[in-house]
C-alpha positions as a LaTeX table, in Angstrom:
\begin{tabular}{lrrr}
\hline
Residue & $x$ (\AA) & $y$ (\AA) & $z$ (\AA) \\
\hline
Met1 & 116.89 & 93.19 & 111.61 \\
Asp2 & 113.91 & 91.66 & 114.10 \\
Trp3 & 111.46 & 94.78 & 114.38 \\
Gly4 & 108.87 & 92.94 & 112.39 \\
Val5 & 108.56 & 94.68 & 109.89 \\
Leu6 & 104.57 & 94.50 & 107.76 \\
Gly7 & 103.05 & 94.09 & 105.38 \\
Leu8 & 100.49 & 94.97 & 103.06 \\
Val9 & 97.73 & 96.83 & 103.16 \\
Ala10 & 93.78 & 96.81 & 102.28 \\
Ser11 & 91.88 & 99.19 & 100.63 \\
Val12 & 90.01 & 101.11 & 102.81 \\
Gly13 & 86.08 & 102.28 & 101.81 \\
Leu14 & 85.02 & 105.07 & 104.85 \\
Ala15 & 81.09 & 104.89 & 104.69 \\
Gln16 & 78.92 & 108.12 & 105.34 \\
Ala17 & 77.78 & 107.15 & 109.45 \\
Ala18 & 81.41 & 105.00 & 110.08 \\
Val19 & 83.47 & 108.99 & 109.21 \\
Ala20 & 81.01 & 110.88 & 111.98 \\
Ser21 & 81.26 & 108.52 & 114.32 \\
Asp22 & 85.50 & 109.28 & 114.70 \\
Val23 & 84.86 & 112.53 & 114.22 \\
Ala24 & 86.58 & 114.48 & 117.30 \\
Arg25 & 84.22 & 115.39 & 119.96 \\
Glu26 & 87.03 & 116.66 & 123.40 \\
Pro27 & 89.06 & 119.47 & 121.51 \\
Leu28 & 92.70 & 118.50 & 120.53 \\
Arg29 & 95.76 & 119.17 & 123.36 \\
Ile30 & 99.00 & 117.66 & 121.78 \\
Ile31 & 101.93 & 117.56 & 124.62 \\
Asp32 & 105.96 & 116.29 & 123.85 \\
Asp33 & 106.58 & 112.98 & 125.25 \\
Arg34 & 110.45 & 112.40 & 126.13 \\
Asn35 & 109.94 & 108.59 & 125.93 \\
Leu36 & 108.39 & 108.24 & 122.12 \\
Thr37 & 110.95 & 110.62 & 121.56 \\
Arg38 & 112.79 & 109.00 & 122.34 \\
Thr39 & 111.26 & 106.13 & 120.25 \\
Val40 & 111.38 & 107.95 & 117.25 \\
Ala41 & 115.55 & 108.34 & 117.71 \\
Glu42 & 116.60 & 105.33 & 117.93 \\
Val43 & 114.23 & 103.60 & 115.79 \\
Arg44 & 114.71 & 105.82 & 112.97 \\
Ala45 & 118.63 & 105.22 & 113.80 \\
Arg46 & 118.01 & 101.10 & 112.80 \\
Phe47 & 116.26 & 101.70 & 109.44 \\
Leu48 & 119.11 & 104.05 & 108.81 \\
Ala49 & 121.75 & 101.45 & 109.55 \\
Thr50 & 119.92 & 99.05 & 107.11 \\
Arg51 & 120.46 & 101.32 & 104.27 \\
Ser52 & 123.79 & 101.55 & 104.88 \\
Glu53 & 125.09 & 99.89 & 102.63 \\
Val54 & 122.81 & 99.72 & 99.25 \\
Gln55 & 121.54 & 103.83 & 100.10 \\
Pro56 & 123.99 & 106.09 & 101.23 \\
Glu57 & 122.90 & 109.54 & 100.23 \\
Leu58 & 120.14 & 108.73 & 102.36 \\
Thr59 & 121.23 & 111.85 & 105.16 \\
Arg60 & 117.66 & 113.38 & 106.02 \\
Leu61 & 115.35 & 111.97 & 107.71 \\
Asp62 & 113.23 & 114.13 & 110.17 \\
Ile63 & 109.91 & 112.61 & 111.81 \\
Ala64 & 106.96 & 113.17 & 113.86 \\
Val65 & 105.04 & 110.77 & 115.78 \\
Leu66 & 101.75 & 110.78 & 117.66 \\
Leu67 & 99.29 & 108.87 & 119.34 \\
Pro68 & 96.31 & 109.27 & 121.35 \\
Ala69 & 95.76 & 108.97 & 125.06 \\
Gly70 & 92.27 & 110.08 & 125.62 \\
Arg71 & 89.80 & 112.62 & 126.61 \\
Gly72 & 91.49 & 114.42 & 122.78 \\
Val73 & 94.94 & 114.32 & 124.31 \\
Trp74 & 97.59 & 112.74 & 122.03 \\
Arg75 & 101.12 & 112.62 & 123.12 \\
Arg76 & 104.33 & 113.40 & 120.93 \\
Gly77 & 107.16 & 112.01 & 119.65 \\
Ala78 & 109.49 & 113.25 & 117.34 \\
Phe79 & 113.25 & 113.78 & 115.31 \\
Arg80 & 114.18 & 117.51 & 114.37 \\
Gly81 & 110.07 & 117.72 & 113.75 \\
Asp82 & 109.93 & 121.13 & 114.04 \\
His83 & 113.06 & 121.36 & 110.87 \\
Thr84 & 111.41 & 122.76 & 107.66 \\
Ala85 & 111.95 & 121.00 & 103.94 \\
Tyr86 & 110.13 & 120.70 & 100.98 \\
Pro87 & 107.49 & 119.26 & 101.20 \\
Ala88 & 106.75 & 118.75 & 97.62 \\
Ser89 & 103.19 & 117.32 & 96.98 \\
Cys90 & 102.37 & 117.06 & 100.57 \\
Val91 & 102.15 & 120.82 & 100.20 \\
Lys92 & 98.26 & 120.02 & 98.98 \\
Leu93 & 96.82 & 118.92 & 102.17 \\
Ala94 & 97.00 & 121.84 & 102.79 \\
Tyr95 & 95.63 & 123.61 & 99.68 \\
Leu96 & 92.85 & 120.37 & 100.54 \\
Ala97 & 92.14 & 122.37 & 104.25 \\
Ala98 & 91.94 & 125.65 & 102.41 \\
Ala99 & 89.91 & 124.70 & 99.99 \\
Met100 & 86.85 & 123.51 & 102.21 \\
Ala101 & 87.14 & 126.58 & 104.17 \\
Trp102 & 86.81 & 128.79 & 100.90 \\
Cys103 & 83.20 & 125.72 & 100.54 \\
Arg104 & 82.24 & 126.75 & 104.08 \\
Glu105 & 82.94 & 131.22 & 103.69 \\
Arg106 & 80.63 & 130.76 & 100.67 \\
Asn107 & 78.41 & 127.85 & 102.30 \\
Leu108 & 78.32 & 126.27 & 98.54 \\
Pro109 & 78.91 & 122.36 & 99.33 \\
Pro110 & 83.07 & 120.71 & 99.43 \\
Gln111 & 81.72 & 118.61 & 96.21 \\
Thr112 & 82.50 & 122.54 & 94.45 \\
Val113 & 85.71 & 122.36 & 93.78 \\
Asp114 & 85.05 & 118.16 & 92.51 \\
Ala115 & 86.30 & 118.59 & 89.54 \\
Asp116 & 89.88 & 119.77 & 90.95 \\
Val117 & 90.54 & 119.00 & 94.00 \\
Arg118 & 89.84 & 115.35 & 93.16 \\
Pro119 & 92.55 & 115.09 & 90.53 \\
Met120 & 94.72 & 116.87 & 93.37 \\
Met121 & 94.28 & 114.39 & 96.14 \\
Ala122 & 93.65 & 111.01 & 94.05 \\
Val123 & 96.81 & 111.12 & 91.01 \\
Ser124 & 98.34 & 114.64 & 92.69 \\
Asp125 & 97.76 & 116.54 & 89.56 \\
Asn126 & 99.69 & 120.05 & 89.31 \\
Val127 & 97.92 & 121.01 & 86.97 \\
Ala128 & 94.55 & 120.72 & 88.30 \\
Thr129 & 96.49 & 122.02 & 91.58 \\
Gly130 & 96.82 & 125.07 & 90.52 \\
Arg131 & 93.63 & 125.08 & 89.32 \\
Val132 & 93.08 & 125.02 & 92.58 \\
Val133 & 95.15 & 127.65 & 94.22 \\
Asp134 & 94.06 & 130.67 & 91.55 \\
Arg135 & 90.23 & 129.48 & 92.08 \\
Ile136 & 91.09 & 129.82 & 96.58 \\
Thr137 & 93.47 & 132.93 & 96.01 \\
Asp138 & 91.80 & 134.65 & 93.27 \\
Ala139 & 94.87 & 135.03 & 92.85 \\
Pro140 & 95.99 & 133.51 & 89.09 \\
Asn141 & 99.10 & 134.58 & 88.20 \\
Ala142 & 100.32 & 137.65 & 86.78 \\
Met143 & 103.17 & 139.44 & 84.79 \\
Glu144 & 104.88 & 142.31 & 85.83 \\
Ala145 & 104.42 & 144.49 & 82.80 \\
Ser146 & 100.80 & 143.03 & 82.47 \\
Glu147 & 98.19 & 146.63 & 82.36 \\
Gly148 & 94.59 & 146.50 & 84.27 \\
Gly149 & 96.11 & 143.73 & 86.57 \\
Leu150 & 96.60 & 143.70 & 90.55 \\
Pro151 & 99.03 & 144.72 & 91.35 \\
Tyr152 & 101.90 & 142.27 & 93.42 \\
Asp153 & 101.25 & 143.72 & 96.79 \\
Glu154 & 97.27 & 143.26 & 96.73 \\
Trp155 & 98.08 & 139.73 & 94.62 \\
Phe156 & 100.47 & 138.09 & 97.01 \\
Arg157 & 98.66 & 139.26 & 100.46 \\
Arg158 & 95.35 & 137.10 & 98.32 \\
Arg159 & 98.31 & 134.09 & 96.66 \\
Gly160 & 98.71 & 134.09 & 100.69 \\
Tyr161 & 94.59 & 132.85 & 101.42 \\
Thr162 & 96.65 & 129.04 & 102.58 \\
Glu163 & 99.27 & 130.61 & 105.15 \\
Arg164 & 96.43 & 132.72 & 106.51 \\
Tyr165 & 94.03 & 130.44 & 107.27 \\
Leu166 & 96.57 & 127.64 & 108.55 \\
Ala167 & 98.41 & 130.52 & 110.80 \\
Ser168 & 94.21 & 130.86 & 112.26 \\
His169 & 94.13 & 128.21 & 114.01 \\
Gly170 & 98.11 & 127.57 & 114.60 \\
Leu171 & 99.37 & 125.58 & 111.85 \\
Leu172 & 101.50 & 128.01 & 110.15 \\
Gly173 & 104.87 & 127.87 & 112.26 \\
Asn174 & 108.01 & 128.43 & 110.58 \\
Gln175 & 106.08 & 127.13 & 107.05 \\
Ile176 & 105.93 & 128.19 & 103.70 \\
Val177 & 102.78 & 127.00 & 101.95 \\
Leu178 & 101.85 & 129.51 & 98.42 \\
Asn179 & 103.85 & 128.01 & 95.79 \\
Lys180 & 101.96 & 125.96 & 94.05 \\
Thr181 & 103.58 & 122.66 & 92.35 \\
Tyr182 & 105.48 & 122.08 & 88.84 \\
Pro183 & 104.26 & 122.44 & 85.87 \\
Thr184 & 101.40 & 123.95 & 86.31 \\
Asn185 & 98.46 & 125.08 & 85.17 \\
Ser186 & 100.53 & 128.88 & 84.88 \\
Gly187 & 103.54 & 127.23 & 83.40 \\
Glu188 & 105.72 & 124.94 & 82.90 \\
Glu189 & 108.63 & 126.94 & 86.37 \\
Pro190 & 107.80 & 129.58 & 87.90 \\
Asp191 & 106.73 & 132.78 & 86.32 \\
Gly192 & 106.40 & 136.79 & 86.74 \\
Tyr193 & 104.40 & 137.03 & 89.33 \\
Glu194 & 104.96 & 133.50 & 91.33 \\
Glu195 & 108.66 & 134.20 & 90.92 \\
Arg196 & 109.01 & 137.01 & 92.71 \\
Ala197 & 106.57 & 135.73 & 95.39 \\
Arg198 & 108.18 & 132.80 & 94.90 \\
Gln199 & 112.45 & 134.43 & 94.78 \\
Glu200 & 111.28 & 137.31 & 98.00 \\
His201 & 109.69 & 134.46 & 99.84 \\
Gly202 & 110.74 & 130.76 & 99.01 \\
Ala203 & 109.81 & 128.11 & 97.90 \\
Asn204 & 107.49 & 125.61 & 99.92 \\
Ala205 & 108.14 & 124.40 & 103.27 \\
Met206 & 106.53 & 122.16 & 105.96 \\
Gln207 & 107.25 & 120.70 & 109.33 \\
Pro208 & 107.08 & 116.35 & 110.65 \\
Asn209 & 105.30 & 118.26 & 113.86 \\
Leu210 & 102.61 & 120.81 & 112.30 \\
Ser211 & 101.72 & 118.37 & 108.92 \\
Ala212 & 101.59 & 115.61 & 110.99 \\
Glu213 & 99.19 & 118.14 & 113.59 \\
Leu214 & 97.04 & 118.93 & 110.18 \\
Val215 & 96.38 & 116.34 & 109.63 \\
Leu216 & 95.39 & 114.86 & 112.58 \\
Arg217 & 92.92 & 118.13 & 112.54 \\
Met218 & 91.51 & 117.21 & 108.90 \\
Val219 & 90.97 & 113.40 & 110.04 \\
Lys220 & 89.08 & 113.57 & 112.93 \\
Gly221 & 86.81 & 117.00 & 111.84 \\
Leu222 & 88.52 & 119.47 & 114.15 \\
Leu223 & 88.65 & 121.17 & 111.12 \\
Glu224 & 86.63 & 121.66 & 108.91 \\
Pro225 & 84.14 & 119.28 & 109.75 \\
Gln226 & 81.67 & 120.48 & 107.67 \\
Ala227 & 83.78 & 118.47 & 104.87 \\
Asn228 & 84.36 & 115.36 & 107.24 \\
Ala229 & 83.67 & 112.70 & 105.06 \\
Tyr230 & 84.62 & 114.34 & 101.66 \\
Ile231 & 87.81 & 115.72 & 103.01 \\
Arg232 & 88.36 & 111.49 & 104.35 \\
Glu233 & 87.39 & 109.70 & 101.36 \\
Leu234 & 89.98 & 112.25 & 99.13 \\
Met235 & 92.63 & 111.24 & 101.15 \\
Ala236 & 92.07 & 106.96 & 101.43 \\
His237 & 94.40 & 105.52 & 98.98 \\
Asp238 & 95.12 & 102.12 & 97.41 \\
Arg239 & 98.44 & 101.07 & 98.94 \\
Trp240 & 99.58 & 99.65 & 96.17 \\
Lys241 & 98.96 & 102.06 & 93.68 \\
Gly242 & 101.60 & 104.18 & 95.38 \\
Gly243 & 99.48 & 106.58 & 97.10 \\
Thr244 & 101.52 & 106.39 & 100.34 \\
Val245 & 103.99 & 104.80 & 101.50 \\
Phe246 & 103.82 & 103.65 & 104.58 \\
Gly247 & 101.65 & 101.68 & 104.02 \\
Phe248 & 104.01 & 99.12 & 102.66 \\
Gly249 & 104.60 & 98.13 & 106.04 \\
Leu250 & 101.17 & 97.75 & 107.51 \\
Pro251 & 99.20 & 94.62 & 108.82 \\
Pro252 & 95.67 & 94.01 & 105.85 \\
Gly253 & 92.94 & 95.74 & 107.39 \\
Thr254 & 94.83 & 99.24 & 108.04 \\
Glu255 & 93.08 & 102.53 & 107.38 \\
Val256 & 95.62 & 105.14 & 106.19 \\
Leu257 & 93.91 & 108.29 & 105.46 \\
Asn258 & 97.97 & 110.05 & 104.33 \\
Lys259 & 99.24 & 112.46 & 101.57 \\
Val260 & 103.02 & 111.28 & 100.00 \\
Gly261 & 105.82 & 114.04 & 98.80 \\
Leu262 & 107.90 & 112.73 & 96.11 \\
Ala263 & 110.42 & 115.19 & 93.81 \\
Tyr264 & 113.82 & 115.35 & 93.27 \\
Asp265 & 114.88 & 113.62 & 96.22 \\
Thr266 & 112.30 & 114.22 & 98.01 \\
Leu267 & 110.68 & 111.31 & 100.16 \\
Glu268 & 108.03 & 112.03 & 102.50 \\
Asp269 & 104.21 & 110.30 & 104.87 \\
Ile270 & 102.12 & 112.37 & 106.37 \\
Ala271 & 99.43 & 109.66 & 107.28 \\
Tyr272 & 96.18 & 108.74 & 110.02 \\
Ile273 & 97.10 & 104.98 & 110.30 \\
Arg274 & 94.26 & 102.92 & 112.00 \\
Leu275 & 95.63 & 99.16 & 112.47 \\
Pro276 & 93.23 & 96.02 & 112.34 \\
Asn277 & 93.34 & 96.19 & 116.41 \\
Gly278 & 91.66 & 99.98 & 116.88 \\
Arg279 & 95.14 & 101.49 & 117.26 \\
Glu280 & 95.76 & 104.80 & 116.15 \\
Met281 & 99.40 & 106.32 & 115.02 \\
Val282 & 99.74 & 109.46 & 112.91 \\
Met283 & 103.21 & 110.05 & 111.54 \\
Ala284 & 104.36 & 112.33 & 109.48 \\
Ala285 & 108.53 & 111.61 & 108.24 \\
Tyr286 & 110.62 & 114.34 & 105.06 \\
Ser287 & 113.03 & 112.67 & 103.96 \\
Asn288 & 116.21 & 112.12 & 100.83 \\
Ala289 & 115.42 & 108.94 & 100.32 \\
Phe290 & 114.65 & 109.20 & 96.79 \\
Ser291 & 117.88 & 108.28 & 96.61 \\
Gly292 & 120.57 & 105.94 & 95.45 \\
Pro293 & 118.64 & 102.31 & 93.87 \\
Glu294 & 115.00 & 103.91 & 95.13 \\
Pro295 & 113.87 & 105.59 & 92.15 \\
Arg296 & 115.03 & 102.04 & 90.25 \\
Gln297 & 112.92 & 100.31 & 91.87 \\
Pro298 & 110.15 & 98.28 & 90.00 \\
Gly299 & 106.33 & 100.37 & 90.28 \\
Pro300 & 105.06 & 100.05 & 92.93 \\
Tyr301 & 107.56 & 100.01 & 94.39 \\
Tyr302 & 109.63 & 103.10 & 94.36 \\
Gly303 & 109.94 & 104.79 & 97.72 \\
Ser304 & 108.48 & 101.58 & 99.24 \\
Ile305 & 111.45 & 101.75 & 101.84 \\
Leu306 & 109.73 & 104.49 & 104.75 \\
Gly307 & 107.41 & 101.06 & 104.15 \\
Thr308 & 109.74 & 99.59 & 106.11 \\
Leu309 & 110.46 & 102.46 & 108.28 \\
Cys310 & 106.92 & 102.70 & 109.37 \\
Gly311 & 106.58 & 98.78 & 110.03 \\
Met312 & 109.47 & 99.23 & 112.51 \\
Met313 & 107.75 & 102.34 & 114.47 \\
Thr314 & 104.41 & 100.79 & 115.14 \\
Glu315 & 106.41 & 97.38 & 116.33 \\
Arg316 & 108.05 & 99.30 & 118.29 \\
Leu317 & 105.27 & 101.31 & 119.89 \\
Gly318 & 103.46 & 98.13 & 121.25 \\
Leu319 & 101.39 & 99.33 & 118.12 \\
Leu320 & 100.32 & 94.93 & 116.33 \\
Lys321 & 98.84 & 93.94 & 119.93 \\
Gly322 & 95.54 & 91.96 & 119.97 \\
Cys323 & 95.33 & 92.64 & 115.44 \\
Pro324 & 95.50 & 89.41 & 113.83 \\
Pro325 & 98.14 & 86.45 & 113.59 \\
Arg326 & 101.41 & 86.24 & 111.02 \\
Val327 & 103.64 & 83.89 & 110.80 \\
Ile328 & 107.45 & 84.88 & 110.14 \\
Val329 & 109.81 & 82.37 & 108.63 \\
Asp330 & 113.54 & 83.07 & 108.98 \\
Asp331 & 116.49 & 81.33 & 106.94 \\
Ala332 & 117.39 & 79.52 & 110.67 \\
Ser333 & 114.73 & 78.70 & 111.38 \\
Arg334 & 113.99 & 74.34 & 111.12 \\
Asp335 & 110.70 & 76.17 & 109.12 \\
Cys336 & 113.36 & 77.10 & 106.49 \\
Thr337 & 114.62 & 73.92 & 104.51 \\
Phe338 & 117.39 & 73.84 & 101.45 \\
Thr339 & 118.02 & 71.94 & 98.50 \\
Gly340 & 121.85 & 72.05 & 96.59 \\
Ser341 & 124.63 & 73.38 & 98.04 \\
Trp342 & 123.84 & 77.08 & 100.15 \\
Thr343 & 126.25 & 79.37 & 102.27 \\
Val344 & 125.53 & 81.43 & 105.34 \\
Thr345 & 126.90 & 85.73 & 104.87 \\
Lys346 & 128.43 & 88.18 & 106.75 \\
Pro347 & 125.78 & 90.37 & 108.72 \\
Ile348 & 124.52 & 92.39 & 105.91 \\
Ala349 & 122.45 & 95.63 & 106.54 \\
Glu350 & 119.51 & 94.52 & 104.58 \\
Ala351 & 118.80 & 91.04 & 106.04 \\
Phe352 & 115.71 & 90.34 & 107.90 \\
Arg353 & 117.62 & 89.13 & 110.87 \\
Thr354 & 120.93 & 90.07 & 109.92 \\
Thr355 & 121.84 & 87.14 & 107.81 \\
Met356 & 120.75 & 85.47 & 105.17 \\
His357 & 121.48 & 82.47 & 102.94 \\
Arg358 & 122.76 & 82.73 & 99.39 \\
Ala359 & 123.25 & 80.81 & 96.57 \\
Asp360 & 126.59 & 81.39 & 93.42 \\
Ser361 & 123.96 & 79.96 & 91.70 \\
Gly362 & 120.50 & 79.09 & 91.04 \\
Glu363 & 119.86 & 76.04 & 88.26 \\
Gly364 & 119.72 & 72.72 & 91.36 \\
Arg365 & 119.23 & 74.58 & 94.47 \\
Thr366 & 115.36 & 75.26 & 96.08 \\
Ala367 & 114.81 & 77.29 & 99.08 \\
Ser368 & 111.52 & 76.69 & 101.01 \\
Trp369 & 109.28 & 77.65 & 104.18 \\
Arg370 & 107.08 & 75.97 & 105.77 \\
Ile371 & 104.51 & 78.68 & 107.03 \\
Arg372 & 102.39 & 75.57 & 109.43 \\
Ala373 & 98.91 & 79.15 & 109.44 \\
Pro374 & 97.91 & 78.93 & 112.86 \\
Lys375 & 94.17 & 78.57 & 111.59 \\
Ser376 & 92.86 & 78.37 & 108.72 \\
Gly377 & 91.86 & 81.62 & 106.90 \\
Arg378 & 93.00 & 84.21 & 104.30 \\
Tyr379 & 96.49 & 84.99 & 104.46 \\
Glu380 & 98.85 & 87.80 & 102.52 \\
Val381 & 101.89 & 86.61 & 101.97 \\
Cys382 & 105.32 & 88.64 & 101.42 \\
Ile383 & 108.64 & 87.25 & 101.46 \\
Trp384 & 112.02 & 89.55 & 101.69 \\
Tyr385 & 115.16 & 89.24 & 100.57 \\
Ala386 & 119.15 & 91.80 & 101.00 \\
Gln387 & 118.98 & 92.64 & 96.61 \\
Ser388 & 122.13 & 92.98 & 94.77 \\
Asp389 & 122.70 & 93.79 & 91.47 \\
Asp390 & 124.64 & 90.66 & 90.79 \\
Gln391 & 121.40 & 88.18 & 92.44 \\
Cys392 & 119.60 & 86.53 & 89.86 \\
Arg393 & 117.27 & 88.60 & 87.51 \\
Thr394 & 114.45 & 86.52 & 87.48 \\
Ala395 & 113.16 & 84.58 & 90.30 \\
Ser396 & 110.43 & 81.83 & 91.03 \\
Val397 & 108.45 & 81.98 & 94.13 \\
Thr398 & 106.03 & 78.95 & 94.06 \\
Val399 & 103.39 & 79.64 & 96.86 \\
Glu400 & 101.66 & 76.01 & 97.89 \\
His401 & 97.76 & 76.96 & 99.45 \\
Ala402 & 94.43 & 75.71 & 99.66 \\
Gly403 & 93.31 & 76.01 & 96.71 \\
Gly404 & 96.58 & 74.66 & 94.77 \\
Arg405 & 99.90 & 76.47 & 93.74 \\
Lys406 & 100.34 & 79.80 & 92.41 \\
Thr407 & 104.49 & 81.26 & 91.27 \\
Ile408 & 105.93 & 84.38 & 91.02 \\
Asp409 & 108.91 & 86.29 & 88.56 \\
Leu410 & 110.98 & 88.44 & 91.06 \\
Asp411 & 114.32 & 90.51 & 89.71 \\
Leu412 & 116.13 & 89.95 & 92.71 \\
Arg413 & 118.07 & 92.36 & 92.34 \\
Arg414 & 115.01 & 94.96 & 93.25 \\
Thr415 & 113.34 & 95.77 & 96.08 \\
Gly416 & 115.50 & 94.70 & 98.34 \\
Gly417 & 115.50 & 95.59 & 102.88 \\
Arg418 & 111.18 & 95.50 & 102.47 \\
Trp419 & 108.64 & 92.93 & 102.14 \\
Val420 & 106.89 & 91.95 & 98.82 \\
Arg421 & 104.02 & 91.49 & 98.50 \\
Leu422 & 103.36 & 87.47 & 97.11 \\
Gly423 & 99.56 & 87.70 & 97.09 \\
Asp424 & 96.98 & 86.83 & 99.28 \\
Phe425 & 96.57 & 82.94 & 99.87 \\
Ala426 & 94.02 & 80.75 & 101.71 \\
Leu427 & 96.28 & 78.94 & 103.74 \\
Ala428 & 94.26 & 75.71 & 106.03 \\
Lys429 & 95.57 & 75.01 & 109.96 \\
Gly430 & 99.13 & 73.98 & 109.22 \\
Gly431 & 99.45 & 74.67 & 106.12 \\
Gly432 & 101.13 & 76.93 & 103.44 \\
Val433 & 104.20 & 76.96 & 101.95 \\
Val434 & 106.71 & 78.99 & 100.10 \\
Thr435 & 109.37 & 77.53 & 97.73 \\
Val436 & 111.74 & 80.09 & 95.78 \\
Thr437 & 113.81 & 78.74 & 93.07 \\
Gly438 & 116.55 & 80.80 & 91.15 \\
Thr439 & 115.70 & 80.72 & 86.46 \\
Gly440 & 118.42 & 82.89 & 85.73 \\
Pro441 & 120.87 & 84.08 & 86.14 \\
Gly442 & 123.20 & 85.41 & 88.72 \\
Gln443 & 123.28 & 84.28 & 92.81 \\
Leu444 & 120.19 & 82.81 & 94.30 \\
Val445 & 119.14 & 84.29 & 97.67 \\
Ala446 & 116.92 & 83.39 & 100.56 \\
Asp447 & 115.90 & 85.22 & 103.90 \\
Ala448 & 112.07 & 85.63 & 105.56 \\
Val449 & 108.55 & 84.90 & 104.14 \\
Lys450 & 105.47 & 86.21 & 106.18 \\
Ala451 & 101.48 & 85.23 & 106.15 \\
Thr452 & 100.04 & 88.04 & 107.48 \\
Leu453 & 95.71 & 86.21 & 108.56 \\
Trp454 & 93.26 & 89.04 & 106.89 \\
Pro455 & 90.48 & 90.41 & 110.09 \\
Glu456 & 87.69 & 88.66 & 109.63 \\
\hline
\end{tabular}
């Protein structure tokens, strides 16, 4: 698989002036693009092929991609972009926008609701989300038999505040944005009026097309411009602390403003992405990818497999031109050398370029990749391999850099089929070596290494 899946990204700091300069000054218009739609379908099919052997449970993957075309026009390509699915915590994007509207209607600053909105977005706190829903709708949960409370019809009308807000901007469509995320402030499961509302109207449901447009409008200040800096601050996540899964497939220095959804087998991300070269993309993916081996991945990698999808998409769309240089060395390169007895495997879906090297035992065997950095600077270094339960529980990976050496222990039974970050290292021009050695029982594997220069 040679789509140049990208590496791991830097954390984002957003100054007020920088945010203000990015607020859209043109009316937004989205047009469906047949060529982009074909590309989205192609990348989707290739990604699913890489998961076919290790994750056959992954059968649902709906995607929407938006790319700027100038003067407020964005091209859209999608695969089942209007199909709804359970959004998990992605629904909190809609509650964030509605909370900002609630503050504006009352001439209150956005930070009025910060005590609950911030944990709702930063750590996906369900209890805080419940308090946000109660406050902006003035409709806390009630029991059918309660006396002196709101009649159900009036309660339901008030609880529909977020849906009416989305509908007023053409962003509701066939979606359901009504329910809290459980367990929450009103109980472990829906009860009373909340249970009746979900039984009669269904669970929350969102779709890639409209949720991608929602994120675009929020980031560009076309929804609640008075709160744009605050919205962008809350949507910016550290890509190595579980705040985004797309971020695992993007180069250093990329800005990602997003919300992840993860519950049961559901895995979703809806993100605005600005690459180091200034190119922009909005992407929404709804899947059942939190299945098979994915829930067993170590933190922060659980769910990160959608980063591989995002990296494939940016590569296939040609969005990386002008980004800082990167070097990828795979096991077939003359810059990859081996000691001891190794065999080349048959084609493996998870491998970087379909094949990799395998040794029955790590004892006395090493694989080394010479990076040959194109210029001196700070590089993010990652490794790629296909995972298997019969591989080394402990493999030592040593990075030789300008300041010496660093060794990292990896469990090769986990986090396969994606770039795994080894760290940031100063590399001299022409330098950089990565070596893997088996230190525990099980097979040792060697596939690919990548080094990406950080933006200056």
